[in-house]
Amino acid sequence: MNGVYGKRVVPRDVRLVRGDSERLGGWWRKRDLSTGEITPVDLSAWSGRIELRSPDGDELWYVRSCDEMTDDGHAVANIPPSAFAGDVWLQRRSGQWKCVVTSPDGSTVRTVGWGCWVLSD
């Protein structure tokens, strides 16, 4: 089998702290099956976002655009300290998260990071 495929994205569980700044995102690399070489995907022209969802994944509770899209495959959103200050976050203590990137023409959408999150004080 010849070709290039994306490196498998593994889940990463994260702990978020109310009142702290946070960084959340993902990393996309590809492996050439004929050579075994692993190279990052240049995401500098792409857009990205992180999503925090309910534990069952049905409700979207928070979304933020990625501030950093790098040529070495990273998509990172900087979450401000005020993000979880509202009273609604007293009941929203855990769930699922993911980082999604979209190509400049909008034709390619990939999940480059995902897992579970927990919010603590």
Short mmCIF file of N, CA, C and O in Angstrom, two decimals:
data_model
loop_
_atom_site.label_atom_id
_atom_site.label_comp_id
_atom_site.label_asym_id
_atom_site.label_seq_id
_atom_site.Cartn_x
_atom_site.Cartn_y
_atom_site.Cartn_z
N MET A 1 0.85 -1.18 0.00
CA MET A 1 0.00 0.00 0.00
C MET A 1 0.89 1.24 0.00
O MET A 1 1.73 1.41 0.86
N ASN A 2 0.72 2.09 -0.98
CA ASN A 2 1.49 3.33 -1.08
C ASN A 2 0.61 4.53 -0.79
O ASN A 2 -0.59 4.47 -0.92
N GLY A 3 1.23 5.63 -0.42
CA GLY A 3 0.47 6.85 -0.21
C GLY A 3 0.83 7.53 1.09
O GLY A 3 1.75 7.15 1.79
N VAL A 4 0.06 8.53 1.39
CA VAL A 4 0.25 9.32 2.59
C VAL A 4 -1.06 9.32 3.35
O VAL A 4 -2.12 9.45 2.76
N TYR A 5 -0.99 9.16 4.64
CA TYR A 5 -2.21 9.25 5.43
C TYR A 5 -1.96 10.12 6.65
O TYR A 5 -0.83 10.28 7.09
N GLY A 6 -3.03 10.66 7.20
CA GLY A 6 -2.92 11.51 8.38
C GLY A 6 -2.64 10.67 9.60
O GLY A 6 -3.17 9.57 9.76
N LYS A 7 -1.81 11.17 10.48
CA LYS A 7 -1.51 10.47 11.72
C LYS A 7 -2.77 10.43 12.58
O LYS A 7 -3.51 11.39 12.68
N ARG A 8 -3.00 9.29 13.21
CA ARG A 8 -4.20 9.09 14.02
C ARG A 8 -4.23 10.09 15.16
O ARG A 8 -3.24 10.32 15.85
N VAL A 9 -5.40 10.70 15.33
CA VAL A 9 -5.59 11.65 16.43
C VAL A 9 -6.02 10.86 17.65
O VAL A 9 -6.98 10.10 17.61
N VAL A 10 -5.30 11.01 18.73
CA VAL A 10 -5.65 10.31 19.97
C VAL A 10 -6.29 11.29 20.94
O VAL A 10 -5.99 12.48 20.93
N PRO A 11 -7.20 10.81 21.77
CA PRO A 11 -7.88 11.73 22.69
C PRO A 11 -6.93 12.28 23.75
O PRO A 11 -6.02 11.59 24.21
N ARG A 12 -7.15 13.52 24.11
CA ARG A 12 -6.40 14.17 25.16
C ARG A 12 -7.41 14.79 26.12
O ARG A 12 -8.17 15.67 25.75
N ASP A 13 -7.42 14.30 27.35
CA ASP A 13 -8.30 14.86 28.35
C ASP A 13 -7.63 16.07 28.98
O ASP A 13 -6.41 16.07 29.21
N VAL A 14 -8.42 17.12 29.23
CA VAL A 14 -7.86 18.36 29.75
C VAL A 14 -8.64 18.83 30.97
O VAL A 14 -9.84 18.57 31.11
N ARG A 15 -7.94 19.53 31.83
CA ARG A 15 -8.54 20.19 32.99
C ARG A 15 -8.47 21.68 32.76
O ARG A 15 -7.38 22.23 32.54
N LEU A 16 -9.61 22.35 32.79
CA LEU A 16 -9.70 23.79 32.65
C LEU A 16 -9.99 24.39 34.02
O LEU A 16 -10.72 23.78 34.81
N VAL A 17 -9.43 25.55 34.31
CA VAL A 17 -9.61 26.18 35.62
C VAL A 17 -10.29 27.53 35.42
O VAL A 17 -9.79 28.37 34.66
N ARG A 18 -11.42 27.72 36.11
CA ARG A 18 -12.13 29.00 36.04
C ARG A 18 -11.21 30.12 36.51
O ARG A 18 -10.53 29.99 37.52
N GLY A 19 -11.16 31.21 35.74
CA GLY A 19 -10.35 32.36 36.12
C GLY A 19 -8.92 32.32 35.61
O GLY A 19 -8.20 33.31 35.74
N ASP A 20 -8.51 31.21 35.03
CA ASP A 20 -7.16 31.11 34.46
C ASP A 20 -7.23 31.23 32.94
O ASP A 20 -8.23 30.84 32.33
N SER A 21 -6.17 31.72 32.33
CA SER A 21 -6.08 31.66 30.87
C SER A 21 -5.70 30.23 30.50
O SER A 21 -5.00 29.55 31.26
N GLU A 22 -6.20 29.77 29.37
CA GLU A 22 -5.95 28.40 28.93
C GLU A 22 -5.56 28.40 27.47
O GLU A 22 -5.91 29.31 26.72
N ARG A 23 -4.84 27.36 27.06
CA ARG A 23 -4.51 27.12 25.64
C ARG A 23 -4.97 25.72 25.30
O ARG A 23 -4.67 24.77 26.02
N LEU A 24 -5.72 25.62 24.21
CA LEU A 24 -6.27 24.33 23.81
C LEU A 24 -6.21 24.22 22.30
O LEU A 24 -6.48 25.19 21.59
N GLY A 25 -5.86 23.05 21.80
CA GLY A 25 -5.78 22.89 20.35
C GLY A 25 -5.36 21.49 19.95
O GLY A 25 -5.51 20.54 20.71
N GLY A 26 -4.82 21.40 18.73
CA GLY A 26 -4.42 20.10 18.20
C GLY A 26 -3.22 20.23 17.28
O GLY A 26 -2.72 21.33 17.01
N TRP A 27 -2.76 19.07 16.79
CA TRP A 27 -1.57 18.99 15.96
C TRP A 27 -1.82 17.98 14.86
O TRP A 27 -2.23 16.84 15.13
N TRP A 28 -1.57 18.37 13.59
CA TRP A 28 -1.82 17.50 12.45
C TRP A 28 -0.51 17.17 11.76
O TRP A 28 0.25 18.05 11.36
N ARG A 29 -0.24 15.86 11.63
CA ARG A 29 0.94 15.37 10.92
C ARG A 29 0.50 14.28 9.94
O ARG A 29 -0.53 13.65 10.13
N LYS A 30 1.31 14.05 8.92
CA LYS A 30 1.05 12.99 7.95
C LYS A 30 2.26 12.07 7.84
O LYS A 30 3.39 12.52 7.97
N ARG A 31 1.99 10.79 7.59
CA ARG A 31 3.06 9.81 7.40
C ARG A 31 3.04 9.32 5.95
O ARG A 31 2.00 8.90 5.45
N ASP A 32 4.20 9.34 5.31
CA ASP A 32 4.35 8.78 3.97
C ASP A 32 4.56 7.29 4.14
O ASP A 32 5.55 6.86 4.74
N LEU A 33 3.64 6.49 3.62
CA LEU A 33 3.71 5.05 3.82
C LEU A 33 4.89 4.39 3.12
O LEU A 33 5.36 3.35 3.56
N SER A 34 5.37 4.99 2.05
CA SER A 34 6.49 4.38 1.33
C SER A 34 7.83 4.65 2.02
O SER A 34 8.74 3.82 1.94
N THR A 35 7.97 5.79 2.69
CA THR A 35 9.24 6.13 3.33
C THR A 35 9.19 6.10 4.85
O THR A 35 10.22 6.07 5.50
N GLY A 36 7.99 6.16 5.41
CA GLY A 36 7.85 6.22 6.86
C GLY A 36 8.04 7.62 7.43
O GLY A 36 7.92 7.83 8.62
N GLU A 37 8.35 8.57 6.56
CA GLU A 37 8.60 9.94 7.00
C GLU A 37 7.31 10.59 7.51
O GLU A 37 6.25 10.48 6.88
N ILE A 38 7.42 11.27 8.65
CA ILE A 38 6.29 11.99 9.23
C ILE A 38 6.55 13.48 9.08
O ILE A 38 7.61 13.97 9.48
N THR A 39 5.59 14.19 8.49
CA THR A 39 5.73 15.63 8.30
C THR A 39 4.47 16.33 8.79
O THR A 39 3.36 15.82 8.64
N PRO A 40 4.64 17.52 9.38
CA PRO A 40 3.46 18.29 9.79
C PRO A 40 2.75 18.88 8.59
O PRO A 40 3.36 19.10 7.54
N VAL A 41 1.48 19.14 8.75
CA VAL A 41 0.69 19.80 7.72
C VAL A 41 0.76 21.31 7.98
O VAL A 41 0.56 21.76 9.11
N ASP A 42 1.05 22.08 6.94
CA ASP A 42 1.13 23.53 7.07
C ASP A 42 -0.29 24.09 7.22
O ASP A 42 -1.08 24.06 6.29
N LEU A 43 -0.60 24.57 8.41
CA LEU A 43 -1.93 25.11 8.69
C LEU A 43 -1.96 26.63 8.70
O LEU A 43 -2.98 27.22 9.07
N SER A 44 -0.88 27.27 8.29
CA SER A 44 -0.79 28.73 8.41
C SER A 44 -1.87 29.48 7.63
O SER A 44 -2.24 30.58 8.02
N ALA A 45 -2.40 28.91 6.57
CA ALA A 45 -3.47 29.58 5.80
C ALA A 45 -4.85 29.03 6.16
O ALA A 45 -5.85 29.50 5.62
N TRP A 46 -4.91 28.07 7.05
CA TRP A 46 -6.18 27.45 7.44
C TRP A 46 -6.83 28.25 8.57
O TRP A 46 -6.21 29.10 9.18
N SER A 47 -8.08 27.92 8.86
CA SER A 47 -8.75 28.47 10.04
C SER A 47 -9.06 27.31 10.98
O SER A 47 -9.12 26.16 10.56
N GLY A 48 -9.23 27.64 12.24
CA GLY A 48 -9.52 26.59 13.22
C GLY A 48 -10.40 27.10 14.33
O GLY A 48 -10.57 28.31 14.50
N ARG A 49 -10.98 26.17 15.05
CA ARG A 49 -11.82 26.52 16.20
C ARG A 49 -11.79 25.39 17.21
O ARG A 49 -11.55 24.24 16.85
N ILE A 50 -12.01 25.74 18.46
CA ILE A 50 -12.22 24.72 19.47
C ILE A 50 -13.67 24.78 19.90
O ILE A 50 -14.31 25.84 19.84
N GLU A 51 -14.19 23.64 20.28
CA GLU A 51 -15.56 23.54 20.75
C GLU A 51 -15.57 22.80 22.07
O GLU A 51 -14.90 21.77 22.21
N LEU A 52 -16.32 23.33 23.04
CA LEU A 52 -16.60 22.61 24.27
C LEU A 52 -18.07 22.22 24.22
O LEU A 52 -18.94 23.07 24.02
N ARG A 53 -18.32 20.94 24.39
CA ARG A 53 -19.68 20.42 24.29
C ARG A 53 -20.10 19.75 25.59
O ARG A 53 -19.29 19.48 26.46
N SER A 54 -21.38 19.46 25.66
CA SER A 54 -21.96 18.74 26.80
C SER A 54 -21.35 17.33 26.87
O SER A 54 -20.74 16.87 25.90
N PRO A 55 -21.54 16.63 28.00
CA PRO A 55 -20.97 15.28 28.12
C PRO A 55 -21.41 14.32 27.01
O PRO A 55 -20.62 13.47 26.57
N ASP A 56 -22.65 14.44 26.52
CA ASP A 56 -23.10 13.56 25.44
C ASP A 56 -22.74 14.10 24.05
O ASP A 56 -22.97 13.45 23.04
N GLY A 57 -22.18 15.31 23.99
CA GLY A 57 -21.75 15.92 22.74
C GLY A 57 -22.84 16.61 21.96
O GLY A 57 -22.57 17.22 20.92
N ASP A 58 -24.08 16.57 22.45
CA ASP A 58 -25.20 17.14 21.70
C ASP A 58 -25.27 18.67 21.75
O ASP A 58 -25.69 19.31 20.80
N GLU A 59 -24.90 19.26 22.87
CA GLU A 59 -25.01 20.70 23.04
C GLU A 59 -23.65 21.37 22.91
O GLU A 59 -22.69 20.95 23.55
N LEU A 60 -23.59 22.42 22.10
CA LEU A 60 -22.38 23.22 21.96
C LEU A 60 -22.44 24.32 23.01
O LEU A 60 -23.31 25.18 22.98
N TRP A 61 -21.50 24.29 23.96
CA TRP A 61 -21.51 25.23 25.07
C TRP A 61 -20.53 26.39 24.89
O TRP A 61 -20.73 27.46 25.44
N TYR A 62 -19.47 26.18 24.14
CA TYR A 62 -18.46 27.22 23.98
C TYR A 62 -17.71 26.96 22.68
O TYR A 62 -17.39 25.82 22.36
N VAL A 63 -17.48 28.03 21.93
CA VAL A 63 -16.68 27.92 20.71
C VAL A 63 -15.76 29.13 20.64
O VAL A 63 -16.13 30.23 21.05
N ARG A 64 -14.54 28.88 20.20
CA ARG A 64 -13.56 29.97 20.08
C ARG A 64 -12.65 29.67 18.89
O ARG A 64 -12.17 28.55 18.71
N SER A 65 -12.41 30.71 18.08
CA SER A 65 -11.50 30.58 16.94
C SER A 65 -10.07 30.40 17.43
O SER A 65 -9.68 30.96 18.46
N CYS A 66 -9.30 29.66 16.66
CA CYS A 66 -7.89 29.49 16.99
C CYS A 66 -7.13 30.77 16.67
O CYS A 66 -7.34 31.38 15.62
N ASP A 67 -6.28 31.18 17.59
CA ASP A 67 -5.46 32.36 17.43
C ASP A 67 -4.16 32.04 16.71
O ASP A 67 -3.54 32.93 16.12
N GLU A 68 -3.75 30.80 16.79
CA GLU A 68 -2.47 30.38 16.21
C GLU A 68 -2.69 29.21 15.26
O GLU A 68 -3.18 28.17 15.67
N MET A 69 -2.33 29.42 14.00
CA MET A 69 -2.36 28.36 12.99
C MET A 69 -0.95 28.34 12.41
O MET A 69 -0.53 29.30 11.76
N THR A 70 -0.19 27.28 12.67
CA THR A 70 1.24 27.29 12.36
C THR A 70 1.60 26.42 11.17
O THR A 70 0.85 25.53 10.77
N ASP A 71 2.80 26.67 10.63
CA ASP A 71 3.29 25.87 9.50
C ASP A 71 3.80 24.51 9.94
O ASP A 71 4.11 23.66 9.11
N ASP A 72 3.88 24.27 11.27
CA ASP A 72 4.29 22.94 11.74
C ASP A 72 3.10 22.15 12.31
O ASP A 72 3.27 21.25 13.12
N GLY A 73 1.89 22.47 11.84
CA GLY A 73 0.73 21.64 12.11
C GLY A 73 -0.07 21.93 13.35
O GLY A 73 -0.98 21.17 13.68
N HIS A 74 0.21 23.02 14.05
CA HIS A 74 -0.52 23.31 15.28
C HIS A 74 -1.67 24.29 15.04
O HIS A 74 -1.53 25.26 14.30
N ALA A 75 -2.77 24.02 15.72
CA ALA A 75 -3.92 24.93 15.77
C ALA A 75 -4.23 25.14 17.25
O ALA A 75 -4.52 24.17 17.96
N VAL A 76 -4.13 26.39 17.72
CA VAL A 76 -4.25 26.66 19.16
C VAL A 76 -5.18 27.84 19.39
O VAL A 76 -5.04 28.88 18.74
N ALA A 77 -6.09 27.67 20.33
CA ALA A 77 -6.95 28.76 20.77
C ALA A 77 -6.53 29.19 22.17
O ALA A 77 -6.28 28.34 23.03
N ASN A 78 -6.46 30.48 22.38
CA ASN A 78 -6.16 31.04 23.69
C ASN A 78 -7.48 31.42 24.35
O ASN A 78 -8.18 32.30 23.87
N ILE A 79 -7.81 30.75 25.44
CA ILE A 79 -9.06 30.99 26.14
C ILE A 79 -8.80 32.01 27.24
O ILE A 79 -7.93 31.80 28.09
N PRO A 80 -9.55 33.13 27.25
CA PRO A 80 -9.28 34.17 28.25
C PRO A 80 -9.77 33.77 29.64
O PRO A 80 -10.66 32.92 29.78
N PRO A 81 -9.23 34.41 30.68
CA PRO A 81 -9.64 34.09 32.06
C PRO A 81 -11.13 34.29 32.32
O PRO A 81 -11.71 33.63 33.18
N SER A 82 -11.76 35.18 31.57
CA SER A 82 -13.18 35.47 31.77
C SER A 82 -14.13 34.47 31.10
O SER A 82 -15.34 34.54 31.29
N ALA A 83 -13.60 33.52 30.36
CA ALA A 83 -14.44 32.63 29.56
C ALA A 83 -15.47 31.85 30.36
O ALA A 83 -16.59 31.64 29.90
N PHE A 84 -15.13 31.41 31.55
CA PHE A 84 -16.03 30.56 32.33
C PHE A 84 -16.51 31.24 33.60
O PHE A 84 -16.82 30.58 34.59
N ALA A 85 -16.59 32.57 33.57
CA ALA A 85 -16.96 33.34 34.76
C ALA A 85 -18.46 33.35 35.03
O ALA A 85 -18.88 33.54 36.16
N GLY A 86 -19.27 33.14 34.02
CA GLY A 86 -20.72 33.21 34.19
C GLY A 86 -21.27 32.10 35.08
O GLY A 86 -20.68 31.02 35.21
N ASP A 87 -22.43 32.37 35.69
CA ASP A 87 -23.07 31.39 36.58
C ASP A 87 -23.42 30.08 35.88
O ASP A 87 -23.48 29.04 36.52
N VAL A 88 -23.66 30.12 34.58
CA VAL A 88 -24.02 28.90 33.85
C VAL A 88 -22.93 27.83 33.97
O VAL A 88 -23.21 26.64 33.95
N TRP A 89 -21.68 28.26 34.15
CA TRP A 89 -20.56 27.33 34.25
C TRP A 89 -20.49 26.65 35.61
O TRP A 89 -19.71 25.72 35.79
N LEU A 90 -21.32 27.07 36.56
CA LEU A 90 -21.39 26.35 37.85
C LEU A 90 -22.03 24.97 37.66
O LEU A 90 -21.75 24.05 38.41
N GLN A 91 -22.88 24.82 36.63
CA GLN A 91 -23.50 23.53 36.33
C GLN A 91 -22.78 22.79 35.19
O GLN A 91 -22.94 21.59 35.05
N ARG A 92 -22.04 23.48 34.40
CA ARG A 92 -21.32 22.88 33.27
C ARG A 92 -19.90 22.55 33.72
O ARG A 92 -18.99 23.34 33.54
N ARG A 93 -19.71 21.40 34.25
CA ARG A 93 -18.43 21.04 34.86
C ARG A 93 -17.60 20.06 34.04
O ARG A 93 -16.43 19.85 34.34
N SER A 94 -18.18 19.45 33.02
CA SER A 94 -17.41 18.49 32.22
C SER A 94 -18.11 18.28 30.88
O SER A 94 -19.27 18.64 30.70
N GLY A 95 -17.38 17.68 29.96
CA GLY A 95 -17.95 17.40 28.65
C GLY A 95 -16.90 16.93 27.67
O GLY A 95 -15.85 16.42 28.06
N GLN A 96 -17.19 17.11 26.39
CA GLN A 96 -16.30 16.72 25.30
C GLN A 96 -15.75 17.99 24.64
O GLN A 96 -16.44 19.00 24.59
N TRP A 97 -14.53 17.92 24.14
CA TRP A 97 -13.96 19.03 23.39
C TRP A 97 -13.36 18.52 22.10
O TRP A 97 -13.06 17.33 21.97
N LYS A 98 -13.22 19.42 21.12
CA LYS A 98 -12.49 19.08 19.90
C LYS A 98 -11.96 20.34 19.26
O LYS A 98 -12.46 21.44 19.49
N CYS A 99 -10.91 20.15 18.47
CA CYS A 99 -10.31 21.22 17.69
C CYS A 99 -10.47 20.84 16.22
O CYS A 99 -10.04 19.76 15.80
N VAL A 100 -11.12 21.71 15.47
CA VAL A 100 -11.43 21.45 14.06
C VAL A 100 -10.73 22.50 13.20
O VAL A 100 -10.76 23.69 13.53
N VAL A 101 -10.10 22.07 12.10
CA VAL A 101 -9.46 22.99 11.17
C VAL A 101 -10.14 22.89 9.81
O VAL A 101 -10.63 21.83 9.43
N THR A 102 -10.17 24.03 9.11
CA THR A 102 -10.82 24.11 7.80
C THR A 102 -9.85 24.73 6.80
O THR A 102 -9.23 25.76 7.09
N SER A 103 -9.74 24.12 5.63
CA SER A 103 -8.83 24.61 4.59
C SER A 103 -9.29 25.98 4.09
O SER A 103 -10.45 26.37 4.26
N PRO A 104 -8.39 26.73 3.44
CA PRO A 104 -8.75 28.08 2.97
C PRO A 104 -9.96 28.10 2.04
O PRO A 104 -10.75 29.04 2.08
N ASP A 105 -10.13 27.08 1.22
CA ASP A 105 -11.29 27.06 0.30
C ASP A 105 -12.53 26.43 0.93
O ASP A 105 -13.57 26.35 0.30
N GLY A 106 -12.41 25.97 2.17
CA GLY A 106 -13.55 25.39 2.88
C GLY A 106 -13.89 23.97 2.50
O GLY A 106 -14.83 23.38 3.04
N SER A 107 -13.11 23.36 1.61
CA SER A 107 -13.45 22.02 1.13
C SER A 107 -12.96 20.89 2.04
O SER A 107 -13.46 19.78 1.96
N THR A 108 -11.99 21.17 2.89
CA THR A 108 -11.45 20.16 3.78
C THR A 108 -11.64 20.58 5.23
O THR A 108 -11.26 21.68 5.60
N VAL A 109 -12.25 19.71 6.01
CA VAL A 109 -12.44 19.94 7.44
C VAL A 109 -11.91 18.72 8.17
O VAL A 109 -12.27 17.59 7.84
N ARG A 110 -11.04 18.94 9.15
CA ARG A 110 -10.43 17.84 9.90
C ARG A 110 -10.46 18.14 11.39
O ARG A 110 -10.24 19.26 11.82
N THR A 111 -10.67 17.09 12.18
CA THR A 111 -10.52 17.18 13.62
C THR A 111 -9.07 16.84 13.94
O THR A 111 -8.58 15.78 13.57
N VAL A 112 -8.37 17.77 14.61
CA VAL A 112 -6.94 17.56 14.90
C VAL A 112 -6.67 17.41 16.39
O VAL A 112 -5.53 17.20 16.79
N GLY A 113 -7.70 17.52 17.21
CA GLY A 113 -7.57 17.31 18.64
C GLY A 113 -8.94 17.07 19.24
O GLY A 113 -9.93 17.65 18.78
N TRP A 114 -9.01 16.19 20.23
CA TRP A 114 -10.29 15.93 20.87
C TRP A 114 -10.08 15.20 22.18
O TRP A 114 -9.00 14.67 22.44
N GLY A 115 -11.11 15.17 22.98
CA GLY A 115 -11.06 14.46 24.25
C GLY A 115 -12.17 14.90 25.17
O GLY A 115 -13.18 15.44 24.73
N CYS A 116 -11.96 14.72 26.44
CA CYS A 116 -12.91 15.15 27.47
C CYS A 116 -12.31 16.31 28.23
O CYS A 116 -11.09 16.46 28.30
N TRP A 117 -13.16 17.15 28.81
CA TRP A 117 -12.69 18.26 29.61
C TRP A 117 -13.44 18.26 30.95
O TRP A 117 -14.55 17.76 31.05
N VAL A 118 -12.77 18.80 31.95
CA VAL A 118 -13.38 19.01 33.24
C VAL A 118 -13.03 20.42 33.68
O VAL A 118 -11.92 20.89 33.44
N LEU A 119 -13.99 21.11 34.30
CA LEU A 119 -13.79 22.49 34.75
C LEU A 119 -13.74 22.51 36.27
O LEU A 119 -14.63 21.99 36.93
N SER A 120 -12.70 23.11 36.79
CA SER A 120 -12.57 23.21 38.23
C SER A 120 -12.36 24.67 38.62
O SER A 120 -12.04 25.51 37.80
N ASP A 121 -12.56 24.96 39.91
CA ASP A 121 -12.37 26.31 40.44
C ASP A 121 -10.97 26.49 40.97
O ASP A 121 -10.29 25.58 41.29
#
